[in-house]
Amino acid sequence: MKKYLKEIVIILIQLFMFYVSPLFAGPADGMGMVLLILLVTFLLSIAMAFISKKKIIYFYPIVVAILFIPSIFIYYNETALIHSIWYLVDSYIGILLGVIINRIVRKR
């Protein structure tokens, strides 16, 4: 458990963005909230790939997409299910970019 502490912290931040931050958004702020969560997911994916040296980082996008699904039924409606695919793709792009940045930094 202790060896995955950094990864768990990032997943907890992601959970905060999915479940707590929509509480502070107004009814007209829905699309802004989606874009904010997309940006945070992208940045957390880069951070996950940059700080973690374990192969578990490649499962992070799948975990993000699955963790978002219950929030669809809590805050949004069923039409927001497509957003889980966006978060999956966004996370994979972030992981790829984080791995590239990590390799560049380690070579120097």
PDB file of N, CA and C in Angstrom:
ATOM      1  N   MET A   1       0.830  -1.188   0.000  1.00  0.00           N
ATOM      2  CA  MET A   1       0.000   0.000   0.000  1.00  0.00           C
ATOM      3  C   MET A   1       0.873   1.249   0.000  1.00  0.00           C
ATOM      4  N   LYS A   2       1.927   1.223   0.797  1.00  0.00           N
ATOM      5  CA  LYS A   2       2.786   2.391   0.906  1.00  0.00           C
ATOM      6  C   LYS A   2       3.569   2.646  -0.383  1.00  0.00           C
ATOM      7  N   LYS A   3       3.836   1.600  -1.137  1.00  0.00           N
ATOM      8  CA  LYS A   3       4.594   1.797  -2.365  1.00  0.00           C
ATOM      9  C   LYS A   3       3.751   2.445  -3.467  1.00  0.00           C
ATOM     10  N   TYR A   4       2.450   2.458  -3.319  1.00  0.00           N
ATOM     11  CA  TYR A   4       1.559   3.107  -4.283  1.00  0.00           C
ATOM     12  C   TYR A   4       0.967   4.406  -3.743  1.00  0.00           C
ATOM     13  N   LEU A   5       1.599   5.012  -2.767  1.00  0.00           N
ATOM     14  CA  LEU A   5       1.056   6.201  -2.114  1.00  0.00           C
ATOM     15  C   LEU A   5       0.888   7.367  -3.079  1.00  0.00           C
ATOM     16  N   LYS A   6       1.867   7.611  -3.944  1.00  0.00           N
ATOM     17  CA  LYS A   6       1.775   8.723  -4.896  1.00  0.00           C
ATOM     18  C   LYS A   6       0.615   8.518  -5.865  1.00  0.00           C
ATOM     19  N   GLU A   7       0.453   7.295  -6.320  1.00  0.00           N
ATOM     20  CA  GLU A   7      -0.630   6.997  -7.258  1.00  0.00           C
ATOM     21  C   GLU A   7      -1.991   7.153  -6.586  1.00  0.00           C
ATOM     22  N   ILE A   8      -2.086   6.732  -5.337  1.00  0.00           N
ATOM     23  CA  ILE A   8      -3.348   6.846  -4.598  1.00  0.00           C
ATOM     24  C   ILE A   8      -3.707   8.311  -4.367  1.00  0.00           C
ATOM     25  N   VAL A   9      -2.722   9.142  -4.087  1.00  0.00           N
ATOM     26  CA  VAL A   9      -2.983  10.566  -3.890  1.00  0.00           C
ATOM     27  C   VAL A   9      -3.529  11.193  -5.176  1.00  0.00           C
ATOM     28  N   ILE A  10      -2.961  10.847  -6.300  1.00  0.00           N
ATOM     29  CA  ILE A  10      -3.442  11.386  -7.573  1.00  0.00           C
ATOM     30  C   ILE A  10      -4.864  10.907  -7.861  1.00  0.00           C
ATOM     31  N   ILE A  11      -5.156   9.664  -7.568  1.00  0.00           N
ATOM     32  CA  ILE A  11      -6.524   9.154  -7.782  1.00  0.00           C
ATOM     33  C   ILE A  11      -7.505   9.845  -6.834  1.00  0.00           C
ATOM     34  N   LEU A  12      -7.095  10.137  -5.611  1.00  0.00           N
ATOM     35  CA  LEU A  12      -7.964  10.862  -4.683  1.00  0.00           C
ATOM     36  C   LEU A  12      -8.236  12.291  -5.161  1.00  0.00           C
ATOM     37  N   ILE A  13      -7.236  12.934  -5.730  1.00  0.00           N
ATOM     38  CA  ILE A  13      -7.457  14.263  -6.309  1.00  0.00           C
ATOM     39  C   ILE A  13      -8.436  14.169  -7.466  1.00  0.00           C
ATOM     40  N   GLN A  14      -8.294  13.127  -8.268  1.00  0.00           N
ATOM     41  CA  GLN A  14      -9.220  12.923  -9.390  1.00  0.00           C
ATOM     42  C   GLN A  14     -10.644  12.688  -8.879  1.00  0.00           C
ATOM     43  N   LEU A  15     -10.779  11.898  -7.834  1.00  0.00           N
ATOM     44  CA  LEU A  15     -12.100  11.679  -7.240  1.00  0.00           C
ATOM     45  C   LEU A  15     -12.699  12.979  -6.720  1.00  0.00           C
ATOM     46  N   PHE A  16     -11.880  13.816  -6.121  1.00  0.00           N
ATOM     47  CA  PHE A  16     -12.344  15.124  -5.660  1.00  0.00           C
ATOM     48  C   PHE A  16     -12.897  15.930  -6.830  1.00  0.00           C
ATOM     49  N   MET A  17     -12.200  15.905  -7.946  1.00  0.00           N
ATOM     50  CA  MET A  17     -12.663  16.667  -9.116  1.00  0.00           C
ATOM     51  C   MET A  17     -13.973  16.113  -9.665  1.00  0.00           C
ATOM     52  N   PHE A  18     -14.152  14.810  -9.624  1.00  0.00           N
ATOM     53  CA  PHE A  18     -15.374  14.206 -10.157  1.00  0.00           C
ATOM     54  C   PHE A  18     -16.575  14.388  -9.243  1.00  0.00           C
ATOM     55  N   TYR A  19     -16.369  14.334  -7.925  1.00  0.00           N
ATOM     56  CA  TYR A  19     -17.503  14.253  -7.013  1.00  0.00           C
ATOM     57  C   TYR A  19     -17.714  15.479  -6.126  1.00  0.00           C
ATOM     58  N   VAL A  20     -16.681  16.253  -5.844  1.00  0.00           N
ATOM     59  CA  VAL A  20     -16.847  17.403  -4.960  1.00  0.00           C
ATOM     60  C   VAL A  20     -16.942  18.703  -5.750  1.00  0.00           C
ATOM     61  N   SER A  21     -16.124  18.872  -6.754  1.00  0.00           N
ATOM     62  CA  SER A  21     -16.138  20.136  -7.496  1.00  0.00           C
ATOM     63  C   SER A  21     -17.469  20.429  -8.203  1.00  0.00           C
ATOM     64  N   PRO A  22     -18.228  19.449  -8.704  1.00  0.00           N
ATOM     65  CA  PRO A  22     -19.535  19.787  -9.294  1.00  0.00           C
ATOM     66  C   PRO A  22     -20.541  20.348  -8.291  1.00  0.00           C
ATOM     67  N   LEU A  23     -20.310  20.149  -7.006  1.00  0.00           N
ATOM     68  CA  LEU A  23     -21.196  20.722  -5.997  1.00  0.00           C
ATOM     69  C   LEU A  23     -21.147  22.245  -6.001  1.00  0.00           C
ATOM     70  N   PHE A  24     -20.026  22.806  -6.431  1.00  0.00           N
ATOM     71  CA  PHE A  24     -19.847  24.249  -6.422  1.00  0.00           C
ATOM     72  C   PHE A  24     -20.192  24.908  -7.752  1.00  0.00           C
ATOM     73  N   ALA A  25     -20.546  24.115  -8.746  1.00  0.00           N
ATOM     74  CA  ALA A  25     -20.897  24.663 -10.060  1.00  0.00           C
ATOM     75  C   ALA A  25     -22.388  24.964 -10.104  1.00  0.00           C
ATOM     76  N   GLY A  26     -22.716  26.046 -10.731  1.00  0.00           N
ATOM     77  CA  GLY A  26     -24.121  26.402 -10.899  1.00  0.00           C
ATOM     78  C   GLY A  26     -24.734  25.622 -12.045  1.00  0.00           C
ATOM     79  N   PRO A  27     -26.012  25.775 -12.274  1.00  0.00           N
ATOM     80  CA  PRO A  27     -26.670  25.022 -13.341  1.00  0.00           C
ATOM     81  C   PRO A  27     -26.188  25.408 -14.742  1.00  0.00           C
ATOM     82  N   ALA A  28     -25.711  26.629 -14.905  1.00  0.00           N
ATOM     83  CA  ALA A  28     -25.245  27.056 -16.223  1.00  0.00           C
ATOM     84  C   ALA A  28     -23.760  26.778 -16.426  1.00  0.00           C
ATOM     85  N   ASP A  29     -23.097  26.289 -15.416  1.00  0.00           N
ATOM     86  CA  ASP A  29     -21.655  26.069 -15.492  1.00  0.00           C
ATOM     87  C   ASP A  29     -21.290  24.646 -15.887  1.00  0.00           C
ATOM     88  N   GLY A  30     -22.202  23.900 -16.448  1.00  0.00           N
ATOM     89  CA  GLY A  30     -21.963  22.492 -16.760  1.00  0.00           C
ATOM     90  C   GLY A  30     -20.822  22.263 -17.733  1.00  0.00           C
ATOM     91  N   MET A  31     -20.815  22.984 -18.837  1.00  0.00           N
ATOM     92  CA  MET A  31     -19.761  22.780 -19.837  1.00  0.00           C
ATOM     93  C   MET A  31     -18.418  23.276 -19.314  1.00  0.00           C
ATOM     94  N   GLY A  32     -18.429  24.362 -18.561  1.00  0.00           N
ATOM     95  CA  GLY A  32     -17.188  24.835 -17.959  1.00  0.00           C
ATOM     96  C   GLY A  32     -16.616  23.824 -16.983  1.00  0.00           C
ATOM     97  N   MET A  33     -17.500  23.145 -16.247  1.00  0.00           N
ATOM     98  CA  MET A  33     -17.057  22.125 -15.306  1.00  0.00           C
ATOM     99  C   MET A  33     -16.442  20.944 -16.060  1.00  0.00           C
ATOM    100  N   VAL A  34     -17.050  20.565 -17.161  1.00  0.00           N
ATOM    101  CA  VAL A  34     -16.513  19.460 -17.960  1.00  0.00           C
ATOM    102  C   VAL A  34     -15.126  19.820 -18.479  1.00  0.00           C
ATOM    103  N   LEU A  35     -14.958  21.033 -18.981  1.00  0.00           N
ATOM    104  CA  LEU A  35     -13.649  21.453 -19.486  1.00  0.00           C
ATOM    105  C   LEU A  35     -12.616  21.540 -18.375  1.00  0.00           C
ATOM    106  N   LEU A  36     -13.026  22.007 -17.205  1.00  0.00           N
ATOM    107  CA  LEU A  36     -12.112  22.058 -16.068  1.00  0.00           C
ATOM    108  C   LEU A  36     -11.669  20.656 -15.662  1.00  0.00           C
ATOM    109  N   ILE A  37     -12.607  19.738 -15.610  1.00  0.00           N
ATOM    110  CA  ILE A  37     -12.259  18.368 -15.236  1.00  0.00           C
ATOM    111  C   ILE A  37     -11.383  17.722 -16.305  1.00  0.00           C
ATOM    112  N   LEU A  38     -11.631  18.034 -17.579  1.00  0.00           N
ATOM    113  CA  LEU A  38     -10.760  17.518 -18.644  1.00  0.00           C
ATOM    114  C   LEU A  38      -9.337  18.026 -18.489  1.00  0.00           C
ATOM    115  N   LEU A  39      -9.187  19.313 -18.183  1.00  0.00           N
ATOM    116  CA  LEU A  39      -7.858  19.890 -18.001  1.00  0.00           C
ATOM    117  C   LEU A  39      -7.158  19.273 -16.797  1.00  0.00           C
ATOM    118  N   VAL A  40      -7.867  19.144 -15.701  1.00  0.00           N
ATOM    119  CA  VAL A  40      -7.273  18.558 -14.496  1.00  0.00           C
ATOM    120  C   VAL A  40      -6.912  17.089 -14.736  1.00  0.00           C
ATOM    121  N   THR A  41      -7.761  16.364 -15.446  1.00  0.00           N
ATOM    122  CA  THR A  41      -7.457  14.965 -15.762  1.00  0.00           C
ATOM    123  C   THR A  41      -6.196  14.865 -16.601  1.00  0.00           C
ATOM    124  N   PHE A  42      -6.059  15.755 -17.569  1.00  0.00           N
ATOM    125  CA  PHE A  42      -4.862  15.776 -18.407  1.00  0.00           C
ATOM    126  C   PHE A  42      -3.617  16.051 -17.573  1.00  0.00           C
ATOM    127  N   LEU A  43      -3.691  17.046 -16.699  1.00  0.00           N
ATOM    128  CA  LEU A  43      -2.538  17.390 -15.863  1.00  0.00           C
ATOM    129  C   LEU A  43      -2.212  16.296 -14.852  1.00  0.00           C
ATOM    130  N   LEU A  44      -3.236  15.679 -14.282  1.00  0.00           N
ATOM    131  CA  LEU A  44      -2.986  14.576 -13.342  1.00  0.00           C
ATOM    132  C   LEU A  44      -2.399  13.362 -14.053  1.00  0.00           C
ATOM    133  N   SER A  45      -2.781  13.139 -15.294  1.00  0.00           N
ATOM    134  CA  SER A  45      -2.212  12.027 -16.061  1.00  0.00           C
ATOM    135  C   SER A  45      -0.733  12.261 -16.332  1.00  0.00           C
ATOM    136  N   ILE A  46      -0.392  13.494 -16.685  1.00  0.00           N
ATOM    137  CA  ILE A  46       1.016  13.824 -16.887  1.00  0.00           C
ATOM    138  C   ILE A  46       1.783  13.627 -15.584  1.00  0.00           C
ATOM    139  N   ALA A  47       1.209  14.093 -14.475  1.00  0.00           N
ATOM    140  CA  ALA A  47       1.865  13.930 -13.171  1.00  0.00           C
ATOM    141  C   ALA A  47       2.009  12.456 -12.812  1.00  0.00           C
ATOM    142  N   MET A  48       0.986  11.672 -13.089  1.00  0.00           N
ATOM    143  CA  MET A  48       1.037  10.235 -12.782  1.00  0.00           C
ATOM    144  C   MET A  48       2.178   9.566 -13.551  1.00  0.00           C
ATOM    145  N   ALA A  49       2.298   9.875 -14.828  1.00  0.00           N
ATOM    146  CA  ALA A  49       3.350   9.258 -15.634  1.00  0.00           C
ATOM    147  C   ALA A  49       4.726   9.780 -15.241  1.00  0.00           C
ATOM    148  N   PHE A  50       4.785  11.014 -14.796  1.00  0.00           N
ATOM    149  CA  PHE A  50       6.074  11.605 -14.455  1.00  0.00           C
ATOM    150  C   PHE A  50       6.601  11.113 -13.115  1.00  0.00           C
ATOM    151  N   ILE A  51       5.738  10.950 -12.116  1.00  0.00           N
ATOM    152  CA  ILE A  51       6.233  10.583 -10.781  1.00  0.00           C
ATOM    153  C   ILE A  51       6.246   9.083 -10.522  1.00  0.00           C
ATOM    154  N   SER A  52       5.486   8.320 -11.292  1.00  0.00           N
ATOM    155  CA  SER A  52       5.406   6.888 -11.026  1.00  0.00           C
ATOM    156  C   SER A  52       6.332   6.115 -11.957  1.00  0.00           C
ATOM    157  N   LYS A  53       7.014   5.167 -11.392  1.00  0.00           N
ATOM    158  CA  LYS A  53       7.903   4.324 -12.181  1.00  0.00           C
ATOM    159  C   LYS A  53       7.316   2.924 -12.371  1.00  0.00           C
ATOM    160  N   LYS A  54       6.072   2.768 -11.992  1.00  0.00           N
ATOM    161  CA  LYS A  54       5.440   1.456 -12.055  1.00  0.00           C
ATOM    162  C   LYS A  54       4.562   1.345 -13.308  1.00  0.00           C
ATOM    163  N   LYS A  55       4.358   0.139 -13.753  1.00  0.00           N
ATOM    164  CA  LYS A  55       3.542  -0.097 -14.948  1.00  0.00           C
ATOM    165  C   LYS A  55       2.060   0.146 -14.700  1.00  0.00           C
ATOM    166  N   ILE A  56       1.674   0.383 -13.456  1.00  0.00           N
ATOM    167  CA  ILE A  56       0.275   0.614 -13.125  1.00  0.00           C
ATOM    168  C   ILE A  56      -0.241   1.902 -13.767  1.00  0.00           C
ATOM    169  N   ILE A  57       0.651   2.784 -14.187  1.00  0.00           N
ATOM    170  CA  ILE A  57       0.212   4.047 -14.779  1.00  0.00           C
ATOM    171  C   ILE A  57      -0.597   3.828 -16.050  1.00  0.00           C
ATOM    172  N   TYR A  58      -0.386   2.719 -16.723  1.00  0.00           N
ATOM    173  CA  TYR A  58      -1.113   2.468 -17.967  1.00  0.00           C
ATOM    174  C   TYR A  58      -2.564   2.057 -17.712  1.00  0.00           C
ATOM    175  N   PHE A  59      -2.900   1.717 -16.476  1.00  0.00           N
ATOM    176  CA  PHE A  59      -4.284   1.426 -16.106  1.00  0.00           C
ATOM    177  C   PHE A  59      -5.018   2.661 -15.579  1.00  0.00           C
ATOM    178  N   TYR A  60      -4.274   3.718 -15.334  1.00  0.00           N
ATOM    179  CA  TYR A  60      -4.873   4.937 -14.790  1.00  0.00           C
ATOM    180  C   TYR A  60      -5.995   5.487 -15.677  1.00  0.00           C
ATOM    181  N   PRO A  61      -5.841   5.577 -16.991  1.00  0.00           N
ATOM    182  CA  PRO A  61      -6.954   6.081 -17.804  1.00  0.00           C
ATOM    183  C   PRO A  61      -8.225   5.245 -17.696  1.00  0.00           C
ATOM    184  N   ILE A  62      -8.079   3.951 -17.588  1.00  0.00           N
ATOM    185  CA  ILE A  62      -9.247   3.080 -17.445  1.00  0.00           C
ATOM    186  C   ILE A  62      -9.915   3.325 -16.100  1.00  0.00           C
ATOM    187  N   VAL A  63      -9.108   3.491 -15.059  1.00  0.00           N
ATOM    188  CA  VAL A  63      -9.639   3.778 -13.726  1.00  0.00           C
ATOM    189  C   VAL A  63     -10.381   5.114 -13.729  1.00  0.00           C
ATOM    190  N   VAL A  64      -9.827   6.115 -14.396  1.00  0.00           N
ATOM    191  CA  VAL A  64     -10.463   7.430 -14.469  1.00  0.00           C
ATOM    192  C   VAL A  64     -11.823   7.335 -15.151  1.00  0.00           C
ATOM    193  N   ALA A  65     -11.880   6.629 -16.270  1.00  0.00           N
ATOM    194  CA  ALA A  65     -13.150   6.494 -16.995  1.00  0.00           C
ATOM    195  C   ALA A  65     -14.190   5.767 -16.152  1.00  0.00           C
ATOM    196  N   ILE A  66     -13.776   4.737 -15.440  1.00  0.00           N
ATOM    197  CA  ILE A  66     -14.710   3.975 -14.606  1.00  0.00           C
ATOM    198  C   ILE A  66     -15.155   4.797 -13.393  1.00  0.00           C
ATOM    199  N   LEU A  67     -14.236   5.566 -12.810  1.00  0.00           N
ATOM    200  CA  LEU A  67     -14.598   6.391 -11.652  1.00  0.00           C
ATOM    201  C   LEU A  67     -15.561   7.517 -12.022  1.00  0.00           C
ATOM    202  N   PHE A  68     -15.546   7.945 -13.270  1.00  0.00           N
ATOM    203  CA  PHE A  68     -16.434   9.027 -13.679  1.00  0.00           C
ATOM    204  C   PHE A  68     -17.873   8.552 -13.866  1.00  0.00           C
ATOM    205  N   ILE A  69     -18.071   7.301 -14.205  1.00  0.00           N
ATOM    206  CA  ILE A  69     -19.407   6.791 -14.543  1.00  0.00           C
ATOM    207  C   ILE A  69     -20.431   7.000 -13.418  1.00  0.00           C
ATOM    208  N   PRO A  70     -20.149   6.713 -12.148  1.00  0.00           N
ATOM    209  CA  PRO A  70     -21.167   6.986 -11.122  1.00  0.00           C
ATOM    210  C   PRO A  70     -21.528   8.461 -10.985  1.00  0.00           C
ATOM    211  N   SER A  71     -20.587   9.349 -11.245  1.00  0.00           N
ATOM    212  CA  SER A  71     -20.894  10.776 -11.139  1.00  0.00           C
ATOM    213  C   SER A  71     -21.861  11.228 -12.225  1.00  0.00           C
ATOM    214  N   ILE A  72     -21.928  10.489 -13.312  1.00  0.00           N
ATOM    215  CA  ILE A  72     -22.894  10.803 -14.373  1.00  0.00           C
ATOM    216  C   ILE A  72     -24.305  10.725 -13.815  1.00  0.00           C
ATOM    217  N   PHE A  73     -24.573   9.689 -13.057  1.00  0.00           N
ATOM    218  CA  PHE A  73     -25.918   9.481 -12.537  1.00  0.00           C
ATOM    219  C   PHE A  73     -26.206  10.344 -11.302  1.00  0.00           C
ATOM    220  N   ILE A  74     -25.149  10.873 -10.670  1.00  0.00           N
ATOM    221  CA  ILE A  74     -25.335  11.745  -9.515  1.00  0.00           C
ATOM    222  C   ILE A  74     -25.560  13.191  -9.943  1.00  0.00           C
ATOM    223  N   TYR A  75     -24.722  13.706 -10.823  1.00  0.00           N
ATOM    224  CA  TYR A  75     -24.759  15.128 -11.164  1.00  0.00           C
ATOM    225  C   TYR A  75     -25.332  15.439 -12.544  1.00  0.00           C
ATOM    226  N   TYR A  76     -25.151  14.535 -13.477  1.00  0.00           N
ATOM    227  CA  TYR A  76     -25.522  14.817 -14.854  1.00  0.00           C
ATOM    228  C   TYR A  76     -26.674  13.903 -15.247  1.00  0.00           C
ATOM    229  N   ASN A  77     -26.856  13.685 -16.544  1.00  0.00           N
ATOM    230  CA  ASN A  77     -27.831  12.700 -16.999  1.00  0.00           C
ATOM    231  C   ASN A  77     -27.118  11.705 -17.914  1.00  0.00           C
ATOM    232  N   GLU A  78     -27.863  10.775 -18.458  1.00  0.00           N
ATOM    233  CA  GLU A  78     -27.261   9.681 -19.221  1.00  0.00           C
ATOM    234  C   GLU A  78     -26.561  10.157 -20.493  1.00  0.00           C
ATOM    235  N   THR A  79     -26.904  11.336 -20.965  1.00  0.00           N
ATOM    236  CA  THR A  79     -26.238  11.839 -22.163  1.00  0.00           C
ATOM    237  C   THR A  79     -24.784  12.200 -21.906  1.00  0.00           C
ATOM    238  N   ALA A  80     -24.402  12.344 -20.668  1.00  0.00           N
ATOM    239  CA  ALA A  80     -23.018  12.670 -20.304  1.00  0.00           C
ATOM    240  C   ALA A  80     -22.125  11.431 -20.282  1.00  0.00           C
ATOM    241  N   LEU A  81     -22.653  10.288 -20.624  1.00  0.00           N
ATOM    242  CA  LEU A  81     -21.851   9.061 -20.625  1.00  0.00           C
ATOM    243  C   LEU A  81     -20.689   9.139 -21.616  1.00  0.00           C
ATOM    244  N   ILE A  82     -20.858   9.903 -22.676  1.00  0.00           N
ATOM    245  CA  ILE A  82     -19.791  10.058 -23.660  1.00  0.00           C
ATOM    246  C   ILE A  82     -18.563  10.739 -23.043  1.00  0.00           C
ATOM    247  N   HIS A  83     -18.763  11.508 -21.985  1.00  0.00           N
ATOM    248  CA  HIS A  83     -17.639  12.191 -21.357  1.00  0.00           C
ATOM    249  C   HIS A  83     -16.639  11.208 -20.757  1.00  0.00           C
ATOM    250  N   SER A  84     -17.081  10.038 -20.373  1.00  0.00           N
ATOM    251  CA  SER A  84     -16.141   9.048 -19.838  1.00  0.00           C
ATOM    252  C   SER A  84     -15.145   8.622 -20.917  1.00  0.00           C
ATOM    253  N   ILE A  85     -15.583   8.593 -22.164  1.00  0.00           N
ATOM    254  CA  ILE A  85     -14.662   8.281 -23.270  1.00  0.00           C
ATOM    255  C   ILE A  85     -13.668   9.424 -23.437  1.00  0.00           C
ATOM    256  N   TRP A  86     -14.152  10.653 -23.311  1.00  0.00           N
ATOM    257  CA  TRP A  86     -13.242  11.800 -23.398  1.00  0.00           C
ATOM    258  C   TRP A  86     -12.173  11.726 -22.324  1.00  0.00           C
ATOM    259  N   TYR A  87     -12.570  11.371 -21.114  1.00  0.00           N
ATOM    260  CA  TYR A  87     -11.612  11.282 -20.016  1.00  0.00           C
ATOM    261  C   TYR A  87     -10.622  10.146 -20.246  1.00  0.00           C
ATOM    262  N   LEU A  88     -11.075   9.058 -20.844  1.00  0.00           N
ATOM    263  CA  LEU A  88     -10.189   7.945 -21.174  1.00  0.00           C
ATOM    264  C   LEU A  88      -9.128   8.392 -22.174  1.00  0.00           C
ATOM    265  N   VAL A  89      -9.561   9.030 -23.256  1.00  0.00           N
ATOM    266  CA  VAL A  89      -8.631   9.490 -24.292  1.00  0.00           C
ATOM    267  C   VAL A  89      -7.717  10.575 -23.735  1.00  0.00           C
ATOM    268  N   ASP A  90      -8.277  11.505 -22.989  1.00  0.00           N
ATOM    269  CA  ASP A  90      -7.509  12.587 -22.386  1.00  0.00           C
ATOM    270  C   ASP A  90      -6.433  12.030 -21.456  1.00  0.00           C
ATOM    271  N   SER A  91      -6.768  11.032 -20.688  1.00  0.00           N
ATOM    272  CA  SER A  91      -5.811  10.418 -19.761  1.00  0.00           C
ATOM    273  C   SER A  91      -4.706   9.688 -20.506  1.00  0.00           C
ATOM    274  N   TYR A  92      -5.058   8.976 -21.575  1.00  0.00           N
ATOM    275  CA  TYR A  92      -4.031   8.278 -22.345  1.00  0.00           C
ATOM    276  C   TYR A  92      -3.067   9.261 -22.999  1.00  0.00           C
ATOM    277  N   ILE A  93      -3.578  10.370 -23.506  1.00  0.00           N
ATOM    278  CA  ILE A  93      -2.702  11.385 -24.091  1.00  0.00           C
ATOM    279  C   ILE A  93      -1.806  11.985 -23.013  1.00  0.00           C
ATOM    280  N   GLY A  94      -2.355  12.249 -21.843  1.00  0.00           N
ATOM    281  CA  GLY A  94      -1.551  12.764 -20.734  1.00  0.00           C
ATOM    282  C   GLY A  94      -0.486  11.789 -20.276  1.00  0.00           C
ATOM    283  N   ILE A  95      -0.843  10.515 -20.192  1.00  0.00           N
ATOM    284  CA  ILE A  95       0.142   9.484 -19.806  1.00  0.00           C
ATOM    285  C   ILE A  95       1.263   9.428 -20.839  1.00  0.00           C
ATOM    286  N   LEU A  96       0.908   9.440 -22.120  1.00  0.00           N
ATOM    287  CA  LEU A  96       1.911   9.400 -23.180  1.00  0.00           C
ATOM    288  C   LEU A  96       2.839  10.608 -23.101  1.00  0.00           C
ATOM    289  N   LEU A  97       2.265  11.782 -22.915  1.00  0.00           N
ATOM    290  CA  LEU A  97       3.074  12.992 -22.803  1.00  0.00           C
ATOM    291  C   LEU A  97       3.947  12.956 -21.550  1.00  0.00           C
ATOM    292  N   GLY A  98       3.415  12.471 -20.441  1.00  0.00           N
ATOM    293  CA  GLY A  98       4.191  12.360 -19.207  1.00  0.00           C
ATOM    294  C   GLY A  98       5.346  11.391 -19.330  1.00  0.00           C
ATOM    295  N   VAL A  99       5.138  10.279 -20.016  1.00  0.00           N
ATOM    296  CA  VAL A  99       6.215   9.306 -20.226  1.00  0.00           C
ATOM    297  C   VAL A  99       7.311   9.919 -21.090  1.00  0.00           C
ATOM    298  N   ILE A 100       6.916  10.663 -22.126  1.00  0.00           N
ATOM    299  CA  ILE A 100       7.901  11.315 -22.999  1.00  0.00           C
ATOM    300  C   ILE A 100       8.703  12.356 -22.206  1.00  0.00           C
ATOM    301  N   ILE A 101       8.010  13.175 -21.424  1.00  0.00           N
ATOM    302  CA  ILE A 101       8.700  14.180 -20.605  1.00  0.00           C
ATOM    303  C   ILE A 101       9.633  13.505 -19.607  1.00  0.00           C
ATOM    304  N   ASN A 102       9.174  12.424 -18.999  1.00  0.00           N
ATOM    305  CA  ASN A 102       9.996  11.701 -18.025  1.00  0.00           C
ATOM    306  C   ASN A 102      11.273  11.170 -18.676  1.00  0.00           C
ATOM    307  N   ARG A 103      11.170  10.620 -19.869  1.00  0.00           N
ATOM    308  CA  ARG A 103      12.361  10.093 -20.560  1.00  0.00           C
ATOM    309  C   ARG A 103      13.316  11.205 -20.950  1.00  0.00           C
ATOM    310  N   ILE A 104      12.781  12.345 -21.383  1.00  0.00           N
ATOM    311  CA  ILE A 104      13.640  13.471 -21.755  1.00  0.00           C
ATOM    312  C   ILE A 104      14.391  13.984 -20.523  1.00  0.00           C
ATOM    313  N   VAL A 105      13.690  14.120 -19.413  1.00  0.00           N
ATOM    314  CA  VAL A 105      14.310  14.629 -18.190  1.00  0.00           C
ATOM    315  C   VAL A 105      15.356  13.650 -17.675  1.00  0.00           C
ATOM    316  N   ARG A 106      15.095  12.373 -17.748  1.00  0.00           N
ATOM    317  CA  ARG A 106      16.050  11.375 -17.239  1.00  0.00           C
ATOM    318  C   ARG A 106      17.300  11.274 -18.096  1.00  0.00           C
ATOM    319  N   LYS A 107      17.198  11.577 -19.395  1.00  0.00           N
ATOM    320  CA  LYS A 107      18.376  11.524 -20.264  1.00  0.00           C
ATOM    321  C   LYS A 107      19.344  12.655 -19.950  1.00  0.00           C
ATOM    322  N   ARG A 108      18.822  13.761 -19.432  1.00  0.00           N
ATOM    323  CA  ARG A 108      19.705  14.906 -19.128  1.00  0.00           C
ATOM    324  C   ARG A 108      20.274  14.683 -17.803  1.00  0.00           C
TER     325      ARG A 108
END
